[in-house]
Amino acid sequence: MELRKSPDGGWGWVIVFVSFFTQFLCYGSPLAVGVLYVEWLDAFGEGKGKTAWVGSLASGVGLLASLGCGLLYTATVTITCQYFDSRRGLALGLISTGSSVGLFIYAALQKLLIEFYGLDGCLLIVGAVALNILACGSLMRPLQASVSPLPEKAAVENVPEKYSIYNEQEKCPEENISILEKSCRGEEKWKSTFATGDAPQEDAPCKNPAAAAHARDTETYRQKVAEQTYFCTQLAKRKWQLYRTYCRETAALFKNKVFSSLFIAILLFDIGGFPPSLLMEDVARSSNVKEEDFIMPLISIIGIMTAVGKLLLGILADFKWINTLYLYVVTLITMGLALCAIPLAKSYATLAILSAILGFLTGNWSIFPYVTTKTVGIEKLAHAYGILMFFAGLGNSLGPPIIGWFYDWTQTYDIAFYFSGICVLLGGLILLLAALPPWGPCNKQLPKAAPTTFLYKVTSNV
C-alpha cells in the first residue's frame, strides 16, 4: 500500500503508541526492582552487594530478560527516529515516558502482588503480562522508500548472481564439477588398483542401461554438490565482507570525539545514576525512616518525575535555539550534584525531594537518542545506538553491586553515593570538554533542508 505523506505523522503515531506500551511492559518491572530488592534481602539473607547483582542483571546485561529488553528498546527508538524528523524530540519523549509510567505503576502493583501471591507469584504474573509486547510488535512497520523495490527472499539459485561482487577470480559450478569428476575418477582408479594389484585402466563407456542410469544419478549428485559448494563459498565470503565493513564503520564512529565521549558518559551515568531506583527504599530503611512516614514509595516518585522529565526535555529538544548536547550535559552535572546530596538526607521529605530531582533528570533518556542522531546521523543511528546501549547495560549491571559492596564495607551509603555522584559528574565534564569548540565539530547544528513530501511504502510483516 503506497501512502503519499510526510514522515512526521501518519502511521508514525501508531508507532509512538505501541512503542510507549512496549517500554511500559518491558521496563516497568525491571526499573521498579527496588521493591523486589528488599524482599530478596530478606529471602536470601545475603549481603547488599551480592543481592544487588540480581536487580542489576535484570536491568543490565547477562540475562535472557535483559537481552530482550535491550533489543526492544533499540528497536522502538530506531523506528521512531525513522518516522519523525521535526517532531523527533516530542515523539521520543512520548515513547520514553512508557518506562517511567511503568515504574510508577509497577512499584505499587508489585507490592500488592507480593502481599497476595508471594514473591514467586508476583514474578509469574508480571512475566505473563509482558507477553502483550508481542501484540505491540505486530503493529510496527519499517519504512521502505517506494523508489527502490522491496527486497526479495534470496533463493539458492539466485545467490551466485547476487554475490558476484568480488574482484578475485571465482570458480564457477562447472569448474567445481570438473574437480569432483577428477576426484571420483581418482577414487575409482584407487579402488581398482587396490582390488587387482594392477594399474588402473582407462574408463570405458558404459554399455549397460543400469550402469548408464547410475551414471546419470551420479552426475546429478555431482551437480548438486557443486552448486551447494559454490553457494556456501559465496555466502561465507559475503558474511566476511559484512563483518569487515562493520568493523570499519565501528572504528570510524570512535574517531568522532563526541561519540567517544558519549559512550564514556553513558557508562559512568549508568554506573552512578541507576542505583537510586534500585536502592532508594533500602536507603530510607537504613536512615531509620518510619513506615508511617511514607506517603508514597520513593521509587514511585522517581518514576512519575522521570515521565515528566522525559516529556519536558523531549519538547525542549525540538526548539531550534537549544543545543541538545549541552542540555544533556547540564542534566548529567546536575544529577551528579544531587547524588552527592543523598547522604545528607535523613528524613522522608528530603529523600522524596531528591528522588523527584533525580527522577526528573533521569528523563534525559528521552533526548539521548536525539543527541546520538545529531552526533552520527540518522543513517548510522542503529549501529551507534546499539554500541551505546551495550555500555549502558554494562553500567546498569555494575552500578548497584558496587554501591552494595560500599555499604557492606562501611555499613553506610554515604561513600557509595559520593562515588555515584562523582561518576556522573565526571561523565558530564568529559562530554562537555568534547563538545566545546574546537573539540566538538559535531555539535554544530546542520542547516535543515526545505520540507519535502516523500513517497513511502509500508512493508508487511508477512
PDB file of N, CA and C in Angstrom, residues 340-392:
ATOM      1  N   CYS A 340      25.331  13.377  45.194  1.00  0.00           N
ATOM      2  CA  CYS A 340      26.229  13.660  46.313  1.00  0.00           C
ATOM      3  C   CYS A 340      25.473  14.211  47.525  1.00  0.00           C
ATOM      4  N   ALA A 341      24.241  14.689  47.302  1.00  0.00           N
ATOM      5  CA  ALA A 341      23.458  15.241  48.409  1.00  0.00           C
ATOM      6  C   ALA A 341      22.646  14.180  49.140  1.00  0.00           C
ATOM      7  N   ILE A 342      22.542  12.967  48.600  1.00  0.00           N
ATOM      8  CA  ILE A 342      21.739  11.915  49.240  1.00  0.00           C
ATOM      9  C   ILE A 342      22.240  11.584  50.643  1.00  0.00           C
ATOM     10  N   PRO A 343      23.553  11.483  50.891  1.00  0.00           N
ATOM     11  CA  PRO A 343      23.992  11.188  52.266  1.00  0.00           C
ATOM     12  C   PRO A 343      23.575  12.233  53.289  1.00  0.00           C
ATOM     13  N   LEU A 344      23.242  13.439  52.847  1.00  0.00           N
ATOM     14  CA  LEU A 344      22.823  14.493  53.774  1.00  0.00           C
ATOM     15  C   LEU A 344      21.349  14.402  54.130  1.00  0.00           C
ATOM     16  N   ALA A 345      20.582  13.585  53.391  1.00  0.00           N
ATOM     17  CA  ALA A 345      19.144  13.472  53.623  1.00  0.00           C
ATOM     18  C   ALA A 345      18.884  12.409  54.682  1.00  0.00           C
ATOM     19  N   LYS A 346      18.199  12.794  55.750  1.00  0.00           N
ATOM     20  CA  LYS A 346      17.931  11.871  56.851  1.00  0.00           C
ATOM     21  C   LYS A 346      16.440  11.746  57.172  1.00  0.00           C
ATOM     22  N   SER A 347      15.571  12.356  56.348  1.00  0.00           N
ATOM     23  CA  SER A 347      14.128  12.280  56.576  1.00  0.00           C
ATOM     24  C   SER A 347      13.435  11.900  55.278  1.00  0.00           C
ATOM     25  N   TYR A 348      12.161  11.519  55.406  1.00  0.00           N
ATOM     26  CA  TYR A 348      11.405  11.131  54.215  1.00  0.00           C
ATOM     27  C   TYR A 348      11.220  12.319  53.274  1.00  0.00           C
ATOM     28  N   ALA A 349      10.990  13.511  53.835  1.00  0.00           N
ATOM     29  CA  ALA A 349      10.741  14.686  52.998  1.00  0.00           C
ATOM     30  C   ALA A 349      11.947  14.998  52.108  1.00  0.00           C
ATOM     31  N   THR A 350      13.141  15.011  52.709  1.00  0.00           N
ATOM     32  CA  THR A 350      14.336  15.324  51.915  1.00  0.00           C
ATOM     33  C   THR A 350      14.634  14.217  50.905  1.00  0.00           C
ATOM     34  N   LEU A 351      14.420  12.958  51.306  1.00  0.00           N
ATOM     35  CA  LEU A 351      14.620  11.858  50.359  1.00  0.00           C
ATOM     36  C   LEU A 351      13.614  11.928  49.220  1.00  0.00           C
ATOM     37  N   ALA A 352      12.387  12.344  49.517  1.00  0.00           N
ATOM     38  CA  ALA A 352      11.373  12.467  48.472  1.00  0.00           C
ATOM     39  C   ALA A 352      11.731  13.583  47.493  1.00  0.00           C
ATOM     40  N   ILE A 353      12.236  14.723  48.019  1.00  0.00           N
ATOM     41  CA  ILE A 353      12.634  15.830  47.140  1.00  0.00           C
ATOM     42  C   ILE A 353      13.794  15.409  46.238  1.00  0.00           C
ATOM     43  N   LEU A 354      14.802  14.756  46.810  1.00  0.00           N
ATOM     44  CA  LEU A 354      15.935  14.296  45.993  1.00  0.00           C
ATOM     45  C   LEU A 354      15.500  13.232  44.995  1.00  0.00           C
ATOM     46  N   SER A 355      14.561  12.383  45.381  1.00  0.00           N
ATOM     47  CA  SER A 355      14.049  11.371  44.445  1.00  0.00           C
ATOM     48  C   SER A 355      13.352  12.044  43.271  1.00  0.00           C
ATOM     49  N   ALA A 356      12.602  13.115  43.547  1.00  0.00           N
ATOM     50  CA  ALA A 356      11.925  13.841  42.471  1.00  0.00           C
ATOM     51  C   ALA A 356      12.934  14.492  41.526  1.00  0.00           C
ATOM     52  N   ILE A 357      13.989  15.099  42.104  1.00  0.00           N
ATOM     53  CA  ILE A 357      15.021  15.737  41.272  1.00  0.00           C
ATOM     54  C   ILE A 357      15.742  14.698  40.421  1.00  0.00           C
ATOM     55  N   LEU A 358      16.137  13.594  41.054  1.00  0.00           N
ATOM     56  CA  LEU A 358      16.836  12.537  40.309  1.00  0.00           C
ATOM     57  C   LEU A 358      15.944  11.947  39.235  1.00  0.00           C
ATOM     58  N   GLY A 359      14.655  11.774  39.555  1.00  0.00           N
ATOM     59  CA  GLY A 359      13.738  11.239  38.559  1.00  0.00           C
ATOM     60  C   GLY A 359      13.597  12.154  37.359  1.00  0.00           C
ATOM     61  N   PHE A 360      13.451  13.453  37.618  1.00  0.00           N
ATOM     62  CA  PHE A 360      13.315  14.413  36.514  1.00  0.00           C
ATOM     63  C   PHE A 360      14.558  14.405  35.638  1.00  0.00           C
ATOM     64  N   LEU A 361      15.739  14.388  36.244  1.00  0.00           N
ATOM     65  CA  LEU A 361      16.980  14.428  35.477  1.00  0.00           C
ATOM     66  C   LEU A 361      17.229  13.117  34.741  1.00  0.00           C
ATOM     67  N   THR A 362      16.745  12.005  35.298  1.00  0.00           N
ATOM     68  CA  THR A 362      16.857  10.728  34.587  1.00  0.00           C
ATOM     69  C   THR A 362      16.042  10.745  33.304  1.00  0.00           C
ATOM     70  N   GLY A 363      15.115  11.701  33.206  1.00  0.00           N
ATOM     71  CA  GLY A 363      14.364  11.867  31.970  1.00  0.00           C
ATOM     72  C   GLY A 363      15.205  12.250  30.777  1.00  0.00           C
ATOM     73  N   ASN A 364      16.509  12.490  30.997  1.00  0.00           N
ATOM     74  CA  ASN A 364      17.382  12.799  29.851  1.00  0.00           C
ATOM     75  C   ASN A 364      17.506  11.627  28.886  1.00  0.00           C
ATOM     76  N   TRP A 365      16.971  10.465  29.269  1.00  0.00           N
ATOM     77  CA  TRP A 365      16.952   9.337  28.320  1.00  0.00           C
ATOM     78  C   TRP A 365      16.149   9.670  27.064  1.00  0.00           C
ATOM     79  N   SER A 366      15.195  10.586  27.183  1.00  0.00           N
ATOM     80  CA  SER A 366      14.386  10.927  26.003  1.00  0.00           C
ATOM     81  C   SER A 366      15.180  11.715  24.972  1.00  0.00           C
ATOM     82  N   ILE A 367      16.194  12.461  25.409  1.00  0.00           N
ATOM     83  CA  ILE A 367      16.988  13.242  24.449  1.00  0.00           C
ATOM     84  C   ILE A 367      18.289  12.526  24.079  1.00  0.00           C
ATOM     85  N   PHE A 368      18.581  11.421  24.734  1.00  0.00           N
ATOM     86  CA  PHE A 368      19.824  10.714  24.401  1.00  0.00           C
ATOM     87  C   PHE A 368      19.823  10.199  22.957  1.00  0.00           C
ATOM     88  N   PRO A 369      18.727   9.565  22.455  1.00  0.00           N
ATOM     89  CA  PRO A 369      18.718   9.193  21.029  1.00  0.00           C
ATOM     90  C   PRO A 369      18.831  10.413  20.120  1.00  0.00           C
ATOM     91  N   TYR A 370      18.237  11.537  20.533  1.00  0.00           N
ATOM     92  CA  TYR A 370      18.319  12.771  19.750  1.00  0.00           C
ATOM     93  C   TYR A 370      19.770  13.239  19.647  1.00  0.00           C
ATOM     94  N   VAL A 371      20.474  13.206  20.780  1.00  0.00           N
ATOM     95  CA  VAL A 371      21.890  13.593  20.792  1.00  0.00           C
ATOM     96  C   VAL A 371      22.711  12.650  19.914  1.00  0.00           C
ATOM     97  N   THR A 372      22.419  11.348  20.008  1.00  0.00           N
ATOM     98  CA  THR A 372      23.147  10.374  19.194  1.00  0.00           C
ATOM     99  C   THR A 372      22.921  10.620  17.711  1.00  0.00           C
ATOM    100  N   THR A 373      21.681  10.929  17.342  1.00  0.00           N
ATOM    101  CA  THR A 373      21.371  11.197  15.930  1.00  0.00           C
ATOM    102  C   THR A 373      22.109  12.430  15.431  1.00  0.00           C
ATOM    103  N   LYS A 374      22.147  13.476  16.238  1.00  0.00           N
ATOM    104  CA  LYS A 374      22.862  14.688  15.837  1.00  0.00           C
ATOM    105  C   LYS A 374      24.368  14.451  15.743  1.00  0.00           C
ATOM    106  N   THR A 375      24.864  13.488  16.498  1.00  0.00           N
ATOM    107  CA  THR A 375      26.305  13.233  16.518  1.00  0.00           C
ATOM    108  C   THR A 375      26.760  12.397  15.335  1.00  0.00           C
ATOM    109  N   VAL A 376      26.008  11.328  14.995  1.00  0.00           N
ATOM    110  CA  VAL A 376      26.457  10.383  13.960  1.00  0.00           C
ATOM    111  C   VAL A 376      25.587  10.398  12.719  1.00  0.00           C
ATOM    112  N   GLY A 377      24.389  10.987  12.776  1.00  0.00           N
ATOM    113  CA  GLY A 377      23.491  10.979  11.630  1.00  0.00           C
ATOM    114  C   GLY A 377      22.469   9.860  11.725  1.00  0.00           C
ATOM    115  N   ILE A 378      21.333  10.042  11.074  1.00  0.00           N
ATOM    116  CA  ILE A 378      20.242   9.075  11.160  1.00  0.00           C
ATOM    117  C   ILE A 378      20.608   7.750  10.512  1.00  0.00           C
ATOM    118  N   GLU A 379      21.469   7.785   9.471  1.00  0.00           N
ATOM    119  CA  GLU A 379      21.817   6.543   8.778  1.00  0.00           C
ATOM    120  C   GLU A 379      22.695   5.633   9.621  1.00  0.00           C
ATOM    121  N   LYS A 380      23.390   6.179  10.601  1.00  0.00           N
ATOM    122  CA  LYS A 380      24.244   5.363  11.475  1.00  0.00           C
ATOM    123  C   LYS A 380      23.661   5.207  12.880  1.00  0.00           C
ATOM    124  N   LEU A 381      22.409   5.608  13.056  1.00  0.00           N
ATOM    125  CA  LEU A 381      21.816   5.623  14.396  1.00  0.00           C
ATOM    126  C   LEU A 381      21.739   4.224  14.994  1.00  0.00           C
ATOM    127  N   ALA A 382      21.223   3.253  14.220  1.00  0.00           N
ATOM    128  CA  ALA A 382      21.038   1.903  14.766  1.00  0.00           C
ATOM    129  C   ALA A 382      22.375   1.310  15.214  1.00  0.00           C
ATOM    130  N   HIS A 383      23.413   1.482  14.388  1.00  0.00           N
ATOM    131  CA  HIS A 383      24.732   0.958  14.721  1.00  0.00           C
ATOM    132  C   HIS A 383      25.296   1.635  15.967  1.00  0.00           C
ATOM    133  N   ALA A 384      25.283   2.962  15.966  1.00  0.00           N
ATOM    134  CA  ALA A 384      25.853   3.708  17.090  1.00  0.00           C
ATOM    135  C   ALA A 384      25.052   3.487  18.365  1.00  0.00           C
ATOM    136  N   TYR A 385      23.742   3.470  18.251  1.00  0.00           N
ATOM    137  CA  TYR A 385      22.906   3.330  19.443  1.00  0.00           C
ATOM    138  C   TYR A 385      23.050   1.938  20.056  1.00  0.00           C
ATOM    139  N   GLY A 386      23.239   0.926  19.205  1.00  0.00           N
ATOM    140  CA  GLY A 386      23.472  -0.414  19.737  1.00  0.00           C
ATOM    141  C   GLY A 386      24.748  -0.483  20.572  1.00  0.00           C
ATOM    142  N   ILE A 387      25.808   0.184  20.110  1.00  0.00           N
ATOM    143  CA  ILE A 387      27.062   0.215  20.866  1.00  0.00           C
ATOM    144  C   ILE A 387      26.863   0.947  22.199  1.00  0.00           C
ATOM    145  N   LEU A 388      26.192   2.086  22.155  1.00  0.00           N
ATOM    146  CA  LEU A 388      25.986   2.864  23.368  1.00  0.00           C
ATOM    147  C   LEU A 388      25.106   2.117  24.372  1.00  0.00           C
ATOM    148  N   MET A 389      24.101   1.397  23.886  1.00  0.00           N
ATOM    149  CA  MET A 389      23.232   0.642  24.786  1.00  0.00           C
ATOM    150  C   MET A 389      23.972  -0.528  25.434  1.00  0.00           C
ATOM    151  N   PHE A 390      24.974  -1.060  24.744  1.00  0.00           N
ATOM    152  CA  PHE A 390      25.781  -2.114  25.366  1.00  0.00           C
ATOM    153  C   PHE A 390      26.505  -1.567  26.589  1.00  0.00           C
ATOM    154  N   PHE A 391      27.117  -0.386  26.443  1.00  0.00           N
ATOM    155  CA  PHE A 391      27.828   0.208  27.575  1.00  0.00           C
ATOM    156  C   PHE A 391      26.859   0.676  28.654  1.00  0.00           C
ATOM    157  N   ALA A 392      25.659   1.107  28.252  1.00  0.00           N
ATOM    158  CA  ALA A 392      24.649   1.471  29.243  1.00  0.00           C
ATOM    159  C   ALA A 392      24.238   0.262  30.067  1.00  0.00           C
TER     160      ALA A 392
END
